[in-house]
Tab-separated table of C-alpha atoms in Angstrom:
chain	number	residue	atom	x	y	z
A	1	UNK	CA	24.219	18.761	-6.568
A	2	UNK	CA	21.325	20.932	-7.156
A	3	UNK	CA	20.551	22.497	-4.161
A	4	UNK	CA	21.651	22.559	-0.751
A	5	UNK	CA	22.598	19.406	1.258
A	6	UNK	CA	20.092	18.544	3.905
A	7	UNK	CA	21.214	17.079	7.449
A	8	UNK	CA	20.268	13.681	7.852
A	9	UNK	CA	21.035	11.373	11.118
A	10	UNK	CA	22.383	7.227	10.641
A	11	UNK	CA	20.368	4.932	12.943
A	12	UNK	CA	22.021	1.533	12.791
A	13	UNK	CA	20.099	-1.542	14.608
A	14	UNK	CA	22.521	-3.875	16.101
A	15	UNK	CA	22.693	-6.945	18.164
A	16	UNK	CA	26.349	-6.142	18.700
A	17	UNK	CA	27.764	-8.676	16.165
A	18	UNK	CA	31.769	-8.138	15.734
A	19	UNK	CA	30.718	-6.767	12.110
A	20	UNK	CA	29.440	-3.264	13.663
A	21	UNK	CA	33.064	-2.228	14.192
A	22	UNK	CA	33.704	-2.499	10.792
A	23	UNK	CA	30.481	-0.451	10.043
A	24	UNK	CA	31.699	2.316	12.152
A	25	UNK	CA	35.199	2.589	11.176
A	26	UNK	CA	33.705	2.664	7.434
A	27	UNK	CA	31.207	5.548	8.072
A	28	UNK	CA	34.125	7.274	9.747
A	29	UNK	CA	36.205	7.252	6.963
A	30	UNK	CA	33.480	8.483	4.619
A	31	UNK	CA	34.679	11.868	3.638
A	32	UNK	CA	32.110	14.651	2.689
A	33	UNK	CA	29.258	15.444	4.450
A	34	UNK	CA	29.062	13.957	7.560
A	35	UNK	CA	25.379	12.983	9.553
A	36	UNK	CA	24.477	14.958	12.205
A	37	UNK	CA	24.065	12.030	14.525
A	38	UNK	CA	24.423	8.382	14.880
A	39	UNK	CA	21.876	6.446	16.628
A	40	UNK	CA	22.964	3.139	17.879
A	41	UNK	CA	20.118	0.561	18.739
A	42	UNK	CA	21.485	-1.912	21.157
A	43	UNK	CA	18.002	-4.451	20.298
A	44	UNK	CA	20.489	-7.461	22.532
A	45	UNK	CA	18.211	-9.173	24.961
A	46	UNK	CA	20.567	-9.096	27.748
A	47	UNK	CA	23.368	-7.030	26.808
A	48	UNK	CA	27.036	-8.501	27.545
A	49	UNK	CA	30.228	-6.002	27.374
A	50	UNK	CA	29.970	-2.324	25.636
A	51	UNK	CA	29.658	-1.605	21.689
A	52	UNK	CA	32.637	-0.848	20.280
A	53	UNK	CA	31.739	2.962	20.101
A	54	UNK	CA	35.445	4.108	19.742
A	55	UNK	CA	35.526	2.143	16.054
A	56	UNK	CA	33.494	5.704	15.409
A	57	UNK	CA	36.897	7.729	15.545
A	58	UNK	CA	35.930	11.202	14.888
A	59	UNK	CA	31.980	10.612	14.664
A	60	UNK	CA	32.585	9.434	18.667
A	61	UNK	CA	30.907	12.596	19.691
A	62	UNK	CA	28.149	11.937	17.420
A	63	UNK	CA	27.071	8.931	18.463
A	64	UNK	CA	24.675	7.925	20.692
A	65	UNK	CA	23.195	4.125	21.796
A	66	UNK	CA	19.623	3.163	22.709
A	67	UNK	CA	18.763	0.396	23.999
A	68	UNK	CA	15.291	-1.697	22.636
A	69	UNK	CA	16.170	-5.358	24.564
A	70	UNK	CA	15.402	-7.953	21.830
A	71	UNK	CA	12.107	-6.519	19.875
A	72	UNK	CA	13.869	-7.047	16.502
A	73	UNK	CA	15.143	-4.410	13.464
A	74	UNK	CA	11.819	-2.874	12.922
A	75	UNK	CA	11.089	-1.860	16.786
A	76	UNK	CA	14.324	-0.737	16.855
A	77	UNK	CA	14.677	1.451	13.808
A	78	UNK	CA	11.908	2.760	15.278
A	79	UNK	CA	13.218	3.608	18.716
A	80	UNK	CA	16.729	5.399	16.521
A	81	UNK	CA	13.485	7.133	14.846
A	82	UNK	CA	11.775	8.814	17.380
A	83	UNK	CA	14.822	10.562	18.426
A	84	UNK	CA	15.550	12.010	15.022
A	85	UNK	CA	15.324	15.872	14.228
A	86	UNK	CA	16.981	15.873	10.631
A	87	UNK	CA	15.181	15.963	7.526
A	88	UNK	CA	16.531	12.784	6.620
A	89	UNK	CA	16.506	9.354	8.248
A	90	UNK	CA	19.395	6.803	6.899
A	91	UNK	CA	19.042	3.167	7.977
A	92	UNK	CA	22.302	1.495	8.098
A	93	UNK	CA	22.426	-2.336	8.595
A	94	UNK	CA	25.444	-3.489	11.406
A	95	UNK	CA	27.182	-5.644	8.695
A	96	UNK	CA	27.399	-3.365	6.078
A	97	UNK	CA	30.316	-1.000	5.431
A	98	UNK	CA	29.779	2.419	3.165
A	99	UNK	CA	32.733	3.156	0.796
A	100	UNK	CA	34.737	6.182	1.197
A	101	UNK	CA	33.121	8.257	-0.864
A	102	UNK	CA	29.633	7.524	0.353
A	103	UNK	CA	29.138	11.122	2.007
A	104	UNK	CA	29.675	12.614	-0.860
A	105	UNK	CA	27.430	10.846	-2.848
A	106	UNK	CA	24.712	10.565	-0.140
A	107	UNK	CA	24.717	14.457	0.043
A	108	UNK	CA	24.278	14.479	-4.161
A	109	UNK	CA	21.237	11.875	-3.715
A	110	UNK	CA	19.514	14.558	-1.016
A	111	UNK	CA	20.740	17.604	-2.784
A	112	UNK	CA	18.648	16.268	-6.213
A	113	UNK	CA	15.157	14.748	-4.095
A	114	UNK	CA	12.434	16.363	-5.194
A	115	UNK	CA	9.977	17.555	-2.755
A	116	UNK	CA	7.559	14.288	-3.414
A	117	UNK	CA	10.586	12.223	-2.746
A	118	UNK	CA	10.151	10.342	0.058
A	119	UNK	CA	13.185	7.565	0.307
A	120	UNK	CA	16.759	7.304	-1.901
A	121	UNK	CA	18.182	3.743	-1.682
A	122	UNK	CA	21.634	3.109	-1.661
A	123	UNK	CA	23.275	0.503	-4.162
A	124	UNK	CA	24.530	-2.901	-2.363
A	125	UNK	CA	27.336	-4.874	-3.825
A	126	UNK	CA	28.168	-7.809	-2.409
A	127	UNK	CA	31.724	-9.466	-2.648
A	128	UNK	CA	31.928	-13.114	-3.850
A	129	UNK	CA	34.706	-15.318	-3.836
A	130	UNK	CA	36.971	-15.260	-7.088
A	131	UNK	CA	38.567	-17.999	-6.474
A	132	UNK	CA	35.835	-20.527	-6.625
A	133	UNK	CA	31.389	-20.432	-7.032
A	134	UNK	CA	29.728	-19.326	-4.508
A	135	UNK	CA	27.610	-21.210	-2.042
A	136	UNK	CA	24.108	-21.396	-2.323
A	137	UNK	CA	24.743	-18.983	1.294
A	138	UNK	CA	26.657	-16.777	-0.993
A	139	UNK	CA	24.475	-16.159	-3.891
A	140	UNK	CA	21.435	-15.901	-1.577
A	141	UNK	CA	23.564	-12.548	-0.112
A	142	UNK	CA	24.294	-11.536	-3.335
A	143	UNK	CA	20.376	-11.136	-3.872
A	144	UNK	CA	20.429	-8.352	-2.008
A	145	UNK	CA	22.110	-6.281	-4.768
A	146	UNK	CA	18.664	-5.893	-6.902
A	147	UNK	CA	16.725	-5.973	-3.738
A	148	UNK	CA	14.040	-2.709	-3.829
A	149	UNK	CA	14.690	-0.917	-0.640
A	150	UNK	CA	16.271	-2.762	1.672
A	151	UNK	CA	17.012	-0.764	4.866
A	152	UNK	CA	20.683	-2.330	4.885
A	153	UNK	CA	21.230	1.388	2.847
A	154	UNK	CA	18.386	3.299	2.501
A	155	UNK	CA	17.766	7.121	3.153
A	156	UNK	CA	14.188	8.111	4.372
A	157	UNK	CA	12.667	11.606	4.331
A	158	UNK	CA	11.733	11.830	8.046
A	159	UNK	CA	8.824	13.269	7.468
A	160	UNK	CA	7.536	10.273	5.212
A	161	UNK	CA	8.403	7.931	7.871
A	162	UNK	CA	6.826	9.404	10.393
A	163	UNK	CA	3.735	10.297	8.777
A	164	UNK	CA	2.999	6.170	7.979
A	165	UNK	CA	4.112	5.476	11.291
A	166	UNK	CA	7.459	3.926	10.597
A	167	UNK	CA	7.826	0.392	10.610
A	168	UNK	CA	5.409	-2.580	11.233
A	169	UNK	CA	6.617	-3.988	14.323
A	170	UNK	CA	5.037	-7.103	14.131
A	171	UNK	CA	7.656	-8.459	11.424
A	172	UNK	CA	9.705	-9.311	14.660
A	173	UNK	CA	12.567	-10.401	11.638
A	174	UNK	CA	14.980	-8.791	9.659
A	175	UNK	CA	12.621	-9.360	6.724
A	176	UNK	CA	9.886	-7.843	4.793
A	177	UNK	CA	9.771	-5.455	7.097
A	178	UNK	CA	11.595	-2.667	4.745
A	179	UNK	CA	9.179	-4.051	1.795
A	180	UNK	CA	6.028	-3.522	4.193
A	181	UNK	CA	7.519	0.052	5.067
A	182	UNK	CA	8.192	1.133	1.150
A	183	UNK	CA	4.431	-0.221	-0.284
A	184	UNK	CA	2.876	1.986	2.429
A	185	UNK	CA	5.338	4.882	2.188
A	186	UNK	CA	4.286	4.970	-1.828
A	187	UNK	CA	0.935	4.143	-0.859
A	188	UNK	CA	0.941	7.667	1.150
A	189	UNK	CA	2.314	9.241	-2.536
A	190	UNK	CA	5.763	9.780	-1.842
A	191	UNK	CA	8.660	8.544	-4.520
A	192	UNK	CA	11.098	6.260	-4.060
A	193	UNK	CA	14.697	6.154	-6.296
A	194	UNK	CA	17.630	4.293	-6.104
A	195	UNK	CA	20.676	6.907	-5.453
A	196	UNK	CA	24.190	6.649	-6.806
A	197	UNK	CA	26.160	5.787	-3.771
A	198	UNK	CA	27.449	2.245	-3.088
A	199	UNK	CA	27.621	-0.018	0.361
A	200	UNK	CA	29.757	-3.427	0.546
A	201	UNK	CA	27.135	-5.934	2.363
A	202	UNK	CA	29.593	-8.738	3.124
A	203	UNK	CA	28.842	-12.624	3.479
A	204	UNK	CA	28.142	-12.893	7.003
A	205	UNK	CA	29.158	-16.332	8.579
A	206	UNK	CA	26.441	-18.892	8.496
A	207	UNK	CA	26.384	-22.974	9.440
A	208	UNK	CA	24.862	-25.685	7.273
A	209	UNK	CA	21.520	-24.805	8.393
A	210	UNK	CA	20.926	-20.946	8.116
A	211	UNK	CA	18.857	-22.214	4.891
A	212	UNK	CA	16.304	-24.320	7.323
A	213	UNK	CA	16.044	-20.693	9.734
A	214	UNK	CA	15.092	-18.672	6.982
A	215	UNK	CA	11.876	-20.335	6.161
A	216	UNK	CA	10.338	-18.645	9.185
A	217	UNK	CA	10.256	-15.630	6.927
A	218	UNK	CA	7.082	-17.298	5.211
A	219	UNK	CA	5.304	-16.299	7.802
A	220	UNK	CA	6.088	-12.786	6.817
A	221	UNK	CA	5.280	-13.227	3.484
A	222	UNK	CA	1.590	-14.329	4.513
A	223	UNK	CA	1.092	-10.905	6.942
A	224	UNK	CA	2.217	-9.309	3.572
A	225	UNK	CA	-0.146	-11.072	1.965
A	226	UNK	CA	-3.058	-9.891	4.296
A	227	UNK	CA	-2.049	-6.519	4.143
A	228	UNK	CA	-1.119	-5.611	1.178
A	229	UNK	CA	-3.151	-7.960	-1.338
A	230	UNK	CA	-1.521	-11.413	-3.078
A	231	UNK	CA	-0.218	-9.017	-5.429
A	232	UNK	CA	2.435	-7.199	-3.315
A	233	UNK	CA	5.452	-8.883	-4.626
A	234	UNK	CA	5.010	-7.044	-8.193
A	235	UNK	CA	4.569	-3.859	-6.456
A	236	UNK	CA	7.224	-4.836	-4.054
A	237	UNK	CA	9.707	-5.708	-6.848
A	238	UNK	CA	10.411	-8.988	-4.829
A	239	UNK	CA	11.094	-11.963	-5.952
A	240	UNK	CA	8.243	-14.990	-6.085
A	241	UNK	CA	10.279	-17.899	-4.370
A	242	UNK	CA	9.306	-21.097	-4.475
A	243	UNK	CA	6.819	-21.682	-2.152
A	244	UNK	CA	4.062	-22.931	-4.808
A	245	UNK	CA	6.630	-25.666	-5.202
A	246	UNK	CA	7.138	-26.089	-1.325
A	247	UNK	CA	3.492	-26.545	-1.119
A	248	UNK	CA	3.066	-29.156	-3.998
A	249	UNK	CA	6.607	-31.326	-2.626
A	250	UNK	CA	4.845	-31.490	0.736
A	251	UNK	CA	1.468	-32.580	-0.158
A	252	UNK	CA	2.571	-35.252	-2.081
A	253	UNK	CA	4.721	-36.504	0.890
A	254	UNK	CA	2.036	-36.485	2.475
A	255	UNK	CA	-0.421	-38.170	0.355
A	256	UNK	CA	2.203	-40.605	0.213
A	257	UNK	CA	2.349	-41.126	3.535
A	258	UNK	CA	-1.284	-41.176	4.289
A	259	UNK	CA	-1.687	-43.908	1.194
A	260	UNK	CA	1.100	-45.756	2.749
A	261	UNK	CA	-1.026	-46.244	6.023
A	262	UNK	CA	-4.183	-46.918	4.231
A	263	UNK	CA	-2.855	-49.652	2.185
A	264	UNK	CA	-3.249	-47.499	-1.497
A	265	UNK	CA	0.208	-49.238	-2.709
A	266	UNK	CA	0.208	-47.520	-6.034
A	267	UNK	CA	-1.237	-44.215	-5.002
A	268	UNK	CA	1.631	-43.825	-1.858
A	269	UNK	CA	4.279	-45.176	-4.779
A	270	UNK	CA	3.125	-42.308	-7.128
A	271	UNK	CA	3.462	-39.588	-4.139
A	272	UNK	CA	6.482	-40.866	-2.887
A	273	UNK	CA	7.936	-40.965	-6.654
A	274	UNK	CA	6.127	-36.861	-7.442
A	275	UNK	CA	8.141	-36.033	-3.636
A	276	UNK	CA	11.498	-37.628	-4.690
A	277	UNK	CA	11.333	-35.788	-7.938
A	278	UNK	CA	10.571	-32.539	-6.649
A	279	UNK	CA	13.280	-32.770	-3.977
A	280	UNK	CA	16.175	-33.753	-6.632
A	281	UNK	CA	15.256	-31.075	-8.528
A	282	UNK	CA	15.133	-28.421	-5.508
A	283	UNK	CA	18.461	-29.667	-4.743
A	284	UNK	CA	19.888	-29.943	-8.212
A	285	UNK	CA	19.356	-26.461	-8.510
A	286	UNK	CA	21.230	-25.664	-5.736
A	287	UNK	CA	24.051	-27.534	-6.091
A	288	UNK	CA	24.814	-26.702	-10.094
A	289	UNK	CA	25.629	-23.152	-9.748
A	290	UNK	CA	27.792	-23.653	-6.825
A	291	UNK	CA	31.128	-25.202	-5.987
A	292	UNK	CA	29.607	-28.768	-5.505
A	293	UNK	CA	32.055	-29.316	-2.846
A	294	UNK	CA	31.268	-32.585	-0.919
A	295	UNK	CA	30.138	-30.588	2.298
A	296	UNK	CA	27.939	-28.268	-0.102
A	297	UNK	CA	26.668	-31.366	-1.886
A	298	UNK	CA	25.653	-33.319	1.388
A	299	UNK	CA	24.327	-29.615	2.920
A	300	UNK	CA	21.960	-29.153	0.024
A	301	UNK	CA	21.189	-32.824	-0.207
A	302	UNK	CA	19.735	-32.860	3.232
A	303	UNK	CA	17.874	-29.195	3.870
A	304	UNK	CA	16.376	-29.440	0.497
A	305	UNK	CA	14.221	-32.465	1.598
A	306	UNK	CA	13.781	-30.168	5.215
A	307	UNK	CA	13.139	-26.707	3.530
A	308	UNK	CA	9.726	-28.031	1.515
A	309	UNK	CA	7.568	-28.753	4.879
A	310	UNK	CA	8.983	-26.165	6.974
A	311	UNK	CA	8.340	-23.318	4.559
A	312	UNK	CA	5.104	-24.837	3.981
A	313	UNK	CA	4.325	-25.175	8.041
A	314	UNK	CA	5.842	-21.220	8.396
A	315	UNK	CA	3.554	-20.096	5.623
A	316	UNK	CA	0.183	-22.309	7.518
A	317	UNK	CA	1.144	-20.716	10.562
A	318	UNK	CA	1.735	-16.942	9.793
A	319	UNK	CA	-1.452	-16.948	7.675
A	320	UNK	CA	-3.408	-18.370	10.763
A	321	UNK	CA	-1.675	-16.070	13.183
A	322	UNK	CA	-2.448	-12.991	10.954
A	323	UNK	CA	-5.851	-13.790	9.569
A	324	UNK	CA	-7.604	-10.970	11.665
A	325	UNK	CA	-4.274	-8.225	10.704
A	326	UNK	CA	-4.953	-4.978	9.232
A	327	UNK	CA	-2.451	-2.712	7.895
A	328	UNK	CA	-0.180	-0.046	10.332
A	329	UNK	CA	-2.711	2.974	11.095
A	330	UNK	CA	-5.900	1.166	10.170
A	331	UNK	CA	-8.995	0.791	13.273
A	332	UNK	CA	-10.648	-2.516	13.665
């Protein structure tokens, strides 16, 4: 350390999943320098039974809940926000759990910010499965270890945050929103860094068709796109995705569906022949690097014919809804 350590306060969002036990009992047994507070943002619509605030242990004194009824992770990291008086801001997400060193090493990665330092991410690791390949669920998770700034671990100067206004509300997901918050927080010409402490992000639980759900998050990517220029994801340090490809699978199904009804034989045989291709190779992707299991097979098999139209109908949608949008702070 290079200085003194700086109080900070942990605001986790939750929508009370059993996970957030485990998230509390892990900050608990962090030893070193322990947060001033912990914020607890109840975002359920209509809460049923209490958090499990005793999974806290010795932080139970610490720890207080707000409630934010359903507005999603970036209203409520904002309501855990507003209440904060520390220096430092740490977003925590409800399914991760910090190793027990992780106070110690949080209070080296405040101790060293310089004064134009305005967040410190923490390092993600996710645990696979050593026993077999992981699913294409599995590996998806395991992106998030060279995600840039993803609020599942990342500590925010408060000041920074509050000066761009804190989070963009209208990503009503769990996604893009901490990308949105880290282009404007550099934009404003504070420094972000990666820091040296670690966070397990476990595989949460997911059914065959948590692949099909996440396409709504191209609506996302076209707000980004308005505010932030079709350039963002370099700046970002996100990855492209393959909605280019979406876009090309779906036209062709439906040229070849229009040519079908119009009688143009050959033209409808070429589109539905460009479509099949496209779709094999979407879902031969997915299914070589993974345990090719005959549920994972027959899973893959059927969203990756689903996931081309959908993400393409997400991405139509969010960049009609958000033609008009203009970046947090700005006056129409």
């Amino acid at each position: 350390m290079t200085g003194p350590v700086p109080a900070y306060t942990v605001v986790v969002p939750t929508i009370g999943r059993p996970c957030l036990a485990d998230c509390l009992r892990a900050l608990a047994a962090a030893e070193g320098h322990a947060p001033r507070g912990v914020l607890l943002v109840d975002d359920r619509p209509d809460p049923v039974g209490p958090l499990p605030l005793d999974a806290a242990g010795h932080l139970r004194d610490r720890v207080r809940v707000l409630r934010t009824g359903g507005r999603g992770p970036a209203a409520a990291r904002n309501a855990g926000l507003r209440e904060v008086d520390t220096p430092w801001t740490v977003f925590l997400d409800d399914d991760v759990r910090v190793l027990p060193d992780w106070s110690r090493r949080l209070a080296a990665d405040l101790a060293s910010a310089a004064e134009n330092t305005g967040g410190i991410q923490g390092r993600l690791r996710v645990p696979l499965p050593v026993d077999r390949r992981p699913t294409d669920w599995e590996r998806g998770t395991a992106g998030l270890e060279h995600a840039a700034w993803a609020t599942a671990d990342m500590a925010y100067r408060t000041q920074a945050l509050k000066g761009v206004g804190g989070f963009d509300e209208r990503f009503g997901r769990a996604f893009r929103e901490d990308a949105d918050l880290a282009l404007r927080v550099r934009r404003a010409g504070w420094t972000l860094h990666r820091g040296r402490r670690t966070t397990l992000h476990p595989v949460r639980p997911a059914d065959r068709w948590a692949s099909v759900r996440a396409q709504r998050g191209n609506a996302d990517d076209a707000l980004m796109n308005r505010l932030h220029g079709r350039d963002w994801w370099a700046r970002a340090q996100a990855p492209r995705g393959r909605l280019p490809r979406h876009v090309l699978v779906t036209a062709a199904a439906l040229a070849g569906c229009l040519s079908a009804v119009t009688g143009h034989r050959r033209a409808a045989a070429a589109a539905g022949a460009l479509w099949a291709a496209g779709t094999a190779e979407f879902a031969l992707a997915r299914i070589a690097p993974g345990p090719r299991t005959p549920d994972e097979i027959l899973t893959m098999t059927v969203t990756s014919a689903l996931i081309p139209p959908l993400a393409t109908a997400h991405w139509l949608d969010g960049t009609r809804r958000h033609r008009r949008a203009l970046p947090l702070g700005s006056r129409s």
